[in-house]
Amino acid sequence: MTHNQKRTTIWTLALTSLALFMVSLDNLVVTTALPVIRRQLHASVSQLEWTVNAYTLTFAVLLLTGAALGDRFGRRRLFVIGLLLFTGASAFAALSTSATMLDAARALQGVGGAIVAPLTLTILSAGVPAERRGLALGIWGGIGGLAVALGPLVGGAVVSGISWHWIFWLNVPIGLVLAPLAWRRLEETHAPEASLDLPGLGLASAGLLGIVWGLVRGNEHGWTSVGIVGPIVAGAALVVAFVAWELRAPAPMLPMRFFRGRTFALANVASLLMFFGMFGSIFLLAQYFQTVQGLSPLQSGLRILPWTAMPMLVAPLAGALSDRIGGQRLMTAGLTLQGAGLLWIAAVTTAATPYGDLVGPFMLSGAGMALFFAPVANVVLASVRPEEQGKASGATNAIRELGGVFGVAVLASLFSHAGGYRSSLSFVDGTTTAVYAGGAVVLLGALAAALIRRPPRAAGAPEAELALADAA
């Protein structure tokens, strides 16, 4: 590799990783701020859920379109546009004076994030030599996982030190620096014959919105009411129509043939279940120390640090090892540790649990998170052909974000059914019920990862070429 190639690779890895960190951080940065937002903006439980889900839902639904737009009009160009949109929406969120205004700003943030996130993966994959791609994608995945994990800590520190508005103001200078650097330092790339699937986008967006709308409002309005059953049934029907359309669309946004490959299908099932259990659990656990034990947002974020710090230690090692021992093995181990950690947390959590009893399961969960995040991108991209990596990237990110959306909606519903915010005891009852369910779901993800076949390695053959046989 020449000096210029090394320089380009470093810039590509740095810019894409920083951009991914910024948009991923906003998945959960509001969690430790939720009790403060609930009081200051007089928000209901469903409005608090939308503070998280308005971002993750638009993020998930539009990820495939973001990838397609980049393939068609230029990945660098759309990457910069997405950064600027995300930055502007962050300013809008910081200026919010009501829960409704904040939720709208979060949805707009999700649109910008949906453009940026999948393009970080395709730009990085195209800009890094094949022999270094496993390490680069391991670093990229670890940084993304770290951002998700650090969200509660960053949110708590900012809320305690300044105010919850500054959670969003912090994105503005970062975005304004990244956008011009990306325009100058990244190379422009396109995908051949890229096109947009507007009917598919419409069906997927409407269907998923209907399902999540019903799940979020079910406890508040009654699960058997027409206003809840109707949106869920209609949403499910639209999702079925989306699958039917994608099977015959000339240029589908999500080629269903990807799922005929065992590696692609099982890796995405594992991602969906991982994010379901993790997001839903963190949504509640990040509030536990404030709501039950009366601590500040910063104190709450610091107490989750054993969980959030582990990816910094484990992810780089996991990325370097993924090509040697098989990414699917690391994914299986990571999901097993994460699921076991969540079950352990649920088992020991009471209104008066000493903090020392939570350090062990937090560390176990953090290590599991890192082992999963580091190899998953490389496992998925290795299962499709290079010209299909843009759509595969968008699909993988969309599926895992949808896992987070459904995790928050379903586990928050379990929380409200089994307990609630009425007292410390009711909050603990609801949280432990939900976290037990989250841990069980993550362990199902471990089973899916364990079923991925590792292709036999021929001497000198790159893993990407070997895995294509599984996708064929």
Coordinates of C-alpha atoms in Angstrom, one line a residue:
M1 CA 0.0 0.0 0.0
T2 CA 1.4 3.4 -1.0
H3 CA 1.6 6.4 1.3
N4 CA -1.3 8.1 -0.5
Q5 CA -3.4 4.9 -0.2
K6 CA -2.7 4.7 3.5
R7 CA -3.6 8.4 4.0
T8 CA -6.9 7.9 2.1
T9 CA -7.7 4.8 4.1
I10 CA -7.1 6.6 7.4
W11 CA -9.2 9.6 6.4
T12 CA -12.0 7.3 5.2
L13 CA -12.0 5.3 8.4
A14 CA -11.8 8.4 10.6
L15 CA -14.6 10.3 8.9
T16 CA -17.0 7.4 8.5
S17 CA -16.4 6.2 12.1
L18 CA -17.0 9.7 13.5
A19 CA -20.1 10.2 11.5
L20 CA -21.4 6.8 12.6
F21 CA -20.6 7.6 16.2
M22 CA -22.6 10.9 16.0
V23 CA -25.7 9.4 14.5
S24 CA -25.6 6.2 16.6
L25 CA -25.1 8.2 19.8
D26 CA -28.4 9.8 19.3
N27 CA -30.2 6.4 19.5
L28 CA -29.9 6.4 23.3
V29 CA -28.4 9.7 24.3
V30 CA -31.8 10.9 25.6
T31 CA -32.4 7.9 27.9
T32 CA -30.8 9.3 31.0
A33 CA -32.4 12.7 30.2
L34 CA -35.9 11.1 30.0
P35 CA -36.9 11.8 33.7
V36 CA -35.9 15.4 33.4
I37 CA -37.6 15.8 30.0
R38 CA -40.8 14.1 31.5
R39 CA -40.9 16.7 34.2
Q40 CA -39.9 19.8 32.3
L41 CA -42.0 19.2 29.2
H42 CA -44.8 17.4 31.1
A43 CA -44.5 14.4 28.8
S44 CA -46.6 11.2 29.1
V45 CA -45.1 7.7 28.9
S46 CA -46.0 7.3 25.3
Q47 CA -44.4 10.7 24.5
L48 CA -41.2 9.5 26.2
E49 CA -41.3 6.4 24.0
W50 CA -41.6 8.5 20.9
T51 CA -38.6 10.6 22.0
V52 CA -36.6 7.4 21.4
N53 CA -38.8 5.8 18.7
A54 CA -39.4 8.9 16.5
Y55 CA -35.7 8.8 15.8
T56 CA -35.2 5.1 15.5
L57 CA -38.4 4.5 13.4
T58 CA -37.6 7.1 10.7
F59 CA -33.9 6.0 10.9
A60 CA -34.8 2.4 10.3
V61 CA -37.5 2.9 7.6
L62 CA -35.4 5.3 5.5
L63 CA -32.0 3.5 5.8
L64 CA -32.7 1.5 2.6
T65 CA -33.6 4.7 0.7
G66 CA -30.6 6.5 2.0
A67 CA -28.3 3.8 0.7
A68 CA -30.1 3.8 -2.7
L69 CA -29.9 7.6 -3.0
G70 CA -26.1 7.4 -2.4
D71 CA -25.7 4.6 -4.9
R72 CA -27.6 6.7 -7.5
F73 CA -26.5 10.3 -6.9
G74 CA -23.1 9.8 -5.3
R75 CA -22.3 8.4 -1.9
R76 CA -20.0 11.3 -0.9
R77 CA -22.6 13.9 -2.0
L78 CA -25.5 12.3 -0.1
F79 CA -23.2 11.6 2.9
V80 CA -22.6 15.4 3.2
I81 CA -26.2 16.2 2.7
G82 CA -27.2 13.8 5.4
L83 CA -24.7 15.3 7.8
L84 CA -26.1 18.8 7.3
L85 CA -29.7 17.6 7.7
F86 CA -28.8 15.8 10.9
T87 CA -27.0 18.9 12.2
G88 CA -30.0 21.2 11.4
A89 CA -32.4 18.8 13.0
S90 CA -30.2 18.6 16.1
A91 CA -30.5 22.4 16.5
F92 CA -34.3 22.1 16.1
A93 CA -34.4 19.5 18.9
A94 CA -32.3 21.7 21.1
L95 CA -34.8 24.6 20.7
S96 CA -37.8 22.4 21.5
T97 CA -40.3 23.8 24.0
S98 CA -42.8 20.9 24.0
A99 CA -42.7 17.1 23.8
T100 CA -44.4 17.1 20.5
M101 CA -41.9 19.6 19.0
L102 CA -39.0 17.4 20.4
D103 CA -40.5 14.2 18.9
A104 CA -40.8 16.0 15.5
A105 CA -37.2 17.1 15.6
R106 CA -36.1 13.6 16.6
A107 CA -37.9 12.2 13.5
L108 CA -36.1 14.7 11.3
Q109 CA -32.8 13.7 12.9
G110 CA -33.7 10.1 12.0
V111 CA -34.0 11.1 8.3
G112 CA -30.5 12.6 8.3
G113 CA -29.1 9.7 10.2
A114 CA -30.7 7.3 7.8
I115 CA -28.8 8.9 4.9
V116 CA -25.5 8.9 6.8
A117 CA -25.4 5.5 8.5
P118 CA -25.5 3.1 5.6
L119 CA -23.2 5.3 3.5
T120 CA -20.5 5.1 6.2
L121 CA -20.4 1.3 5.6
T122 CA -20.4 1.4 1.8
I123 CA -17.9 4.3 1.7
L124 CA -15.6 2.5 4.1
S125 CA -15.9 -0.8 2.3
A126 CA -15.0 0.8 -1.0
G127 CA -12.2 2.8 0.4
V128 CA -10.3 0.1 2.4
P129 CA -8.2 -2.6 0.7
A130 CA -9.7 -6.1 1.0
E131 CA -6.9 -7.4 3.2
R132 CA -7.5 -4.8 5.8
R133 CA -11.3 -4.7 5.6
G134 CA -12.0 -7.0 8.5
L135 CA -9.9 -4.9 10.9
A136 CA -11.4 -1.6 9.5
L137 CA -15.0 -2.9 9.8
G138 CA -14.3 -4.2 13.2
I139 CA -13.2 -0.8 14.3
W140 CA -16.2 0.8 12.6
G141 CA -18.6 -1.7 14.2
G142 CA -17.0 -1.2 17.6
I143 CA -17.3 2.5 17.4
G144 CA -20.9 2.2 16.5
G145 CA -21.6 -0.1 19.4
L146 CA -19.6 2.2 21.7
A147 CA -21.7 5.2 20.6
V148 CA -24.9 3.3 21.5
A149 CA -23.5 2.2 24.8
L150 CA -22.1 5.7 25.7
G151 CA -25.4 7.4 25.0
P152 CA -26.7 7.2 28.6
L153 CA -23.4 8.4 30.0
V154 CA -23.1 11.3 27.7
G155 CA -26.7 12.3 28.1
G156 CA -26.4 12.1 31.9
A157 CA -23.3 14.2 32.0
V158 CA -24.7 16.9 29.8
V159 CA -28.0 17.1 31.6
S160 CA -26.4 17.3 35.0
G161 CA -23.7 19.8 33.8
I162 CA -25.8 22.1 31.6
S163 CA -29.3 21.1 30.5
W164 CA -31.0 18.4 28.3
H165 CA -31.0 20.9 25.3
W166 CA -27.2 20.6 25.1
I167 CA -27.5 16.9 24.3
F168 CA -28.5 18.1 20.8
W169 CA -26.4 21.3 20.6
L170 CA -23.3 19.2 20.8
N171 CA -24.0 17.7 17.4
V172 CA -24.0 21.0 15.7
P173 CA -20.2 21.9 15.7
I174 CA -19.3 18.2 15.1
G175 CA -21.6 18.1 12.0
L176 CA -20.3 21.5 10.7
V177 CA -16.7 20.2 10.9
L178 CA -17.4 16.7 9.4
A179 CA -19.4 17.9 6.4
P180 CA -16.6 20.0 4.7
L181 CA -13.9 17.5 5.6
A182 CA -16.0 14.6 4.1
W183 CA -16.5 16.7 0.9
R184 CA -12.8 17.3 0.6
R185 CA -11.2 14.0 1.8
L186 CA -13.6 11.3 0.6
E187 CA -13.7 9.9 -2.9
E188 CA -17.0 10.0 -4.8
T189 CA -18.4 6.5 -5.7
H190 CA -21.6 5.3 -7.3
A191 CA -23.3 1.9 -7.8
P192 CA -24.2 0.6 -11.3
E193 CA -27.8 0.8 -12.3
A194 CA -28.9 2.4 -9.0
S195 CA -32.6 3.2 -8.9
L196 CA -35.3 4.2 -6.3
D197 CA -38.1 1.9 -5.1
L198 CA -40.8 4.5 -4.1
P199 CA -43.7 2.0 -3.8
G200 CA -41.6 -0.2 -1.5
L201 CA -40.6 2.8 0.6
G202 CA -44.2 3.8 0.9
L203 CA -45.4 0.4 1.9
A204 CA -42.6 -0.2 4.4
S205 CA -43.0 3.2 6.0
A206 CA -46.8 3.0 6.4
G207 CA -46.7 -0.6 7.6
L208 CA -44.0 -0.1 10.3
L209 CA -45.5 3.2 11.5
G210 CA -48.9 1.5 12.0
I211 CA -47.4 -1.4 14.0
V212 CA -45.3 0.8 16.2
W213 CA -48.1 3.3 16.7
G214 CA -50.3 0.6 18.0
L215 CA -47.6 -0.9 20.3
V216 CA -46.7 2.4 21.8
R217 CA -50.3 3.4 22.6
G218 CA -51.6 0.0 23.6
N219 CA -51.4 0.3 27.4
E220 CA -52.8 3.8 27.3
H221 CA -55.9 3.1 25.2
G222 CA -56.5 -0.6 25.7
W223 CA -55.1 -3.5 23.6
T224 CA -58.6 -4.5 22.3
S225 CA -59.7 -1.0 21.2
V226 CA -60.2 -0.3 17.5
G227 CA -57.7 2.5 17.7
I228 CA -55.0 0.0 18.6
V229 CA -56.0 -3.2 16.8
G230 CA -56.7 -1.3 13.6
P231 CA -53.3 0.2 13.1
I232 CA -51.4 -3.0 14.1
V233 CA -53.5 -5.2 11.7
A234 CA -53.3 -2.6 8.9
G235 CA -49.5 -2.2 9.5
A236 CA -49.0 -5.9 9.3
A237 CA -51.0 -6.1 6.1
L238 CA -48.9 -3.4 4.5
V239 CA -45.6 -5.1 5.6
V240 CA -46.9 -8.3 3.9
A241 CA -47.7 -6.2 0.8
F242 CA -44.2 -4.7 0.9
V243 CA -42.7 -8.2 0.8
A244 CA -44.9 -9.2 -2.1
W245 CA -44.0 -6.1 -4.0
E246 CA -40.3 -6.6 -3.3
L247 CA -40.5 -10.1 -4.7
R248 CA -41.6 -8.8 -8.1
A249 CA -40.2 -5.2 -8.2
P250 CA -37.8 -4.6 -11.1
A251 CA -35.4 -2.7 -8.7
P252 CA -36.3 -3.6 -5.1
M253 CA -35.0 -1.6 -2.2
L254 CA -34.7 -4.9 -0.2
P255 CA -34.0 -7.8 -2.5
M256 CA -35.7 -10.8 -0.9
R257 CA -33.1 -13.1 -2.5
F258 CA -30.6 -11.9 0.1
F259 CA -32.5 -13.9 2.6
R260 CA -32.0 -17.1 0.7
G261 CA -28.4 -16.9 1.9
R262 CA -28.2 -18.5 5.3
T263 CA -25.5 -16.2 6.5
F264 CA -27.3 -13.0 5.6
A265 CA -30.6 -14.2 7.0
L266 CA -29.4 -15.5 10.3
A267 CA -27.0 -12.6 10.9
N268 CA -29.9 -10.2 10.4
V269 CA -32.2 -12.2 12.7
A270 CA -29.4 -12.1 15.3
S271 CA -29.1 -8.3 14.9
L272 CA -32.8 -7.8 15.1
L273 CA -33.1 -9.7 18.4
M274 CA -29.9 -8.2 19.8
F275 CA -31.2 -4.6 19.3
F276 CA -34.7 -5.6 20.5
G277 CA -33.4 -6.8 23.9
M278 CA -30.7 -4.3 24.3
F279 CA -32.5 -1.1 23.4
G280 CA -35.7 -2.0 25.3
S281 CA -33.7 -2.8 28.4
I282 CA -31.4 0.2 28.3
F283 CA -34.5 2.5 27.9
L284 CA -35.7 1.3 31.3
L285 CA -32.4 0.7 33.1
A286 CA -31.0 4.1 32.3
Q287 CA -34.0 5.6 34.2
Y288 CA -33.7 3.2 37.2
F289 CA -31.1 5.0 39.2
Q290 CA -32.9 8.3 38.9
T291 CA -36.5 7.2 39.3
V292 CA -35.9 4.5 42.0
Q293 CA -32.7 5.5 43.8
G294 CA -33.0 9.3 43.4
L295 CA -29.6 9.9 41.7
S296 CA -28.7 12.6 39.3
P297 CA -28.5 12.0 35.5
L298 CA -24.7 12.1 35.7
Q299 CA -24.6 9.7 38.6
S300 CA -26.9 7.4 36.7
G301 CA -24.7 7.5 33.6
L302 CA -21.6 6.9 35.6
R303 CA -23.1 3.8 37.2
I304 CA -23.8 2.3 33.8
L305 CA -20.1 2.9 32.9
P306 CA -19.0 -0.7 33.5
W307 CA -21.4 -1.6 30.7
T308 CA -20.4 1.2 28.4
A309 CA -16.7 1.0 28.9
M310 CA -16.3 -2.6 27.9
P311 CA -16.6 -2.1 24.2
M312 CA -13.6 0.2 24.2
L313 CA -11.5 -2.6 25.6
V314 CA -13.0 -5.6 23.8
A315 CA -14.1 -4.3 20.3
P316 CA -10.6 -3.7 18.8
L317 CA -9.4 -7.2 19.8
A318 CA -12.7 -8.7 18.5
G319 CA -12.3 -6.9 15.2
A320 CA -8.8 -8.2 14.7
L321 CA -9.8 -11.7 15.6
S322 CA -12.9 -11.9 13.5
D323 CA -11.2 -13.0 10.3
R324 CA -9.2 -15.6 12.1
I325 CA -11.7 -17.4 14.2
G326 CA -14.9 -16.6 12.4
G327 CA -17.2 -13.6 13.0
Q328 CA -20.2 -15.9 13.6
R329 CA -18.4 -17.4 16.6
L330 CA -17.8 -14.0 18.2
M331 CA -21.4 -13.0 17.5
T332 CA -22.7 -16.1 19.2
A333 CA -20.4 -15.5 22.2
G334 CA -21.3 -11.9 22.4
L335 CA -25.1 -12.5 22.3
T336 CA -24.8 -15.2 24.9
L337 CA -22.9 -12.9 27.3
Q338 CA -25.3 -10.0 26.6
G339 CA -28.4 -12.1 27.2
A340 CA -26.9 -13.7 30.4
G341 CA -26.0 -10.2 31.6
L342 CA -29.5 -8.9 31.2
L343 CA -31.0 -11.9 33.0
W344 CA -28.5 -11.4 35.8
I345 CA -29.5 -7.7 36.0
A346 CA -33.2 -8.5 36.2
A347 CA -32.5 -11.2 38.9
V348 CA -30.7 -8.8 41.3
T349 CA -32.6 -5.6 40.7
T350 CA -34.7 -4.3 43.6
A351 CA -35.5 -0.8 45.0
A352 CA -32.5 -1.1 47.3
T353 CA -30.0 -3.1 45.2
P354 CA -26.4 -2.2 46.2
Y355 CA -24.5 -0.9 43.2
G356 CA -21.8 -3.5 43.6
D357 CA -24.4 -6.2 42.7
L358 CA -24.8 -4.6 39.3
V359 CA -21.2 -4.2 38.3
G360 CA -20.7 -7.8 37.3
P361 CA -23.7 -8.1 35.0
F362 CA -23.0 -4.7 33.5
M363 CA -19.4 -5.7 32.6
L364 CA -20.7 -9.0 31.2
S365 CA -23.3 -7.2 29.0
G366 CA -20.7 -4.7 27.8
A367 CA -18.3 -7.4 26.8
G368 CA -21.0 -9.2 25.0
M369 CA -22.1 -6.1 23.1
A370 CA -18.5 -5.5 21.9
L371 CA -18.1 -9.1 20.7
F372 CA -21.2 -8.8 18.7
F373 CA -20.8 -5.4 17.2
A374 CA -17.2 -5.8 16.0
P375 CA -17.7 -8.7 13.5
V376 CA -21.3 -8.4 12.4
A377 CA -20.8 -5.9 9.6
N378 CA -18.0 -8.0 8.0
V379 CA -20.1 -11.2 8.3
V380 CA -23.1 -9.6 6.5
L381 CA -21.0 -7.9 3.7
A382 CA -19.1 -11.1 3.1
S383 CA -22.4 -12.8 2.3
V384 CA -23.2 -10.7 -0.8
R385 CA -21.4 -9.6 -3.9
P386 CA -19.4 -6.3 -3.8
E387 CA -21.9 -4.5 -6.1
E388 CA -24.7 -5.4 -3.7
Q389 CA -23.1 -4.2 -0.5
G390 CA -24.9 -0.8 -0.6
K391 CA -28.3 -2.5 -0.4
A392 CA -27.1 -5.1 2.1
S393 CA -25.7 -2.4 4.3
G394 CA -28.9 -0.5 4.3
A395 CA -30.9 -3.7 4.9
T396 CA -28.8 -4.7 7.9
N397 CA -28.8 -1.3 9.5
A398 CA -32.6 -1.0 8.9
I399 CA -33.3 -4.4 10.4
R400 CA -31.3 -3.8 13.6
E401 CA -32.8 -0.4 14.1
L402 CA -36.3 -1.8 13.7
G403 CA -35.2 -4.3 16.4
G404 CA -34.5 -1.3 18.7
V405 CA -37.9 0.3 17.8
F406 CA -39.9 -2.8 18.6
G407 CA -37.7 -3.5 21.7
V408 CA -38.5 -0.1 23.2
A409 CA -42.2 -0.4 22.2
V410 CA -42.8 -4.0 23.4
L411 CA -40.6 -3.9 26.6
A412 CA -42.1 -0.5 27.6
S413 CA -45.5 -2.0 27.2
L414 CA -44.5 -4.9 29.4
F415 CA -43.1 -2.4 31.9
S416 CA -46.4 -0.4 32.0
H417 CA -48.5 -3.6 32.3
A418 CA -46.4 -5.1 35.1
G419 CA -45.6 -1.8 36.9
G420 CA -45.1 1.8 35.9
Y421 CA -44.0 5.1 37.3
R422 CA -46.5 5.1 40.2
S423 CA -43.8 4.3 42.9
S424 CA -40.3 2.9 43.2
L425 CA -41.7 -0.6 43.8
S426 CA -44.0 -0.5 40.7
F427 CA -41.1 0.8 38.6
V428 CA -38.9 -2.1 39.7
D429 CA -41.7 -4.6 39.1
G430 CA -42.1 -3.3 35.5
T431 CA -38.4 -3.1 34.8
T432 CA -37.5 -6.6 36.0
T433 CA -40.3 -8.1 34.0
A434 CA -39.3 -6.3 30.8
V435 CA -35.5 -7.0 31.3
Y436 CA -36.1 -10.7 31.8
A437 CA -38.0 -10.7 28.5
G438 CA -35.2 -8.7 26.8
G439 CA -32.5 -11.1 28.0
A440 CA -34.5 -14.1 26.7
V441 CA -34.9 -12.4 23.3
V442 CA -31.1 -11.8 23.1
L443 CA -30.4 -15.4 23.9
L444 CA -32.7 -16.4 20.9
G445 CA -30.4 -14.2 18.9
A446 CA -27.4 -16.2 20.1
L447 CA -29.1 -19.3 18.8
A448 CA -29.6 -17.7 15.4
A449 CA -25.9 -16.7 15.3
A450 CA -24.8 -20.2 16.3
L451 CA -26.6 -21.6 13.3
I452 CA -24.6 -19.6 10.8
R453 CA -22.2 -21.9 8.9
R454 CA -18.6 -20.8 8.7
P455 CA -17.4 -21.5 5.1
P456 CA -14.3 -23.6 5.0
R457 CA -11.2 -21.4 4.4
A458 CA -9.1 -22.3 1.5
A459 CA -5.5 -21.3 1.6
G460 CA -5.1 -17.6 0.8
A461 CA -8.8 -17.1 0.0
P462 CA -10.4 -14.0 1.5
E463 CA -13.4 -14.7 3.7
A464 CA -15.7 -12.5 1.5
E465 CA -15.2 -14.8 -1.5
L466 CA -15.7 -17.9 0.5
A467 CA -19.0 -16.6 2.0
L468 CA -20.4 -15.8 -1.4
A469 CA -21.0 -19.5 -1.9
D470 CA -23.4 -19.5 1.0
A471 CA -25.3 -16.6 -0.6
A472 CA -25.6 -18.2 -4.0

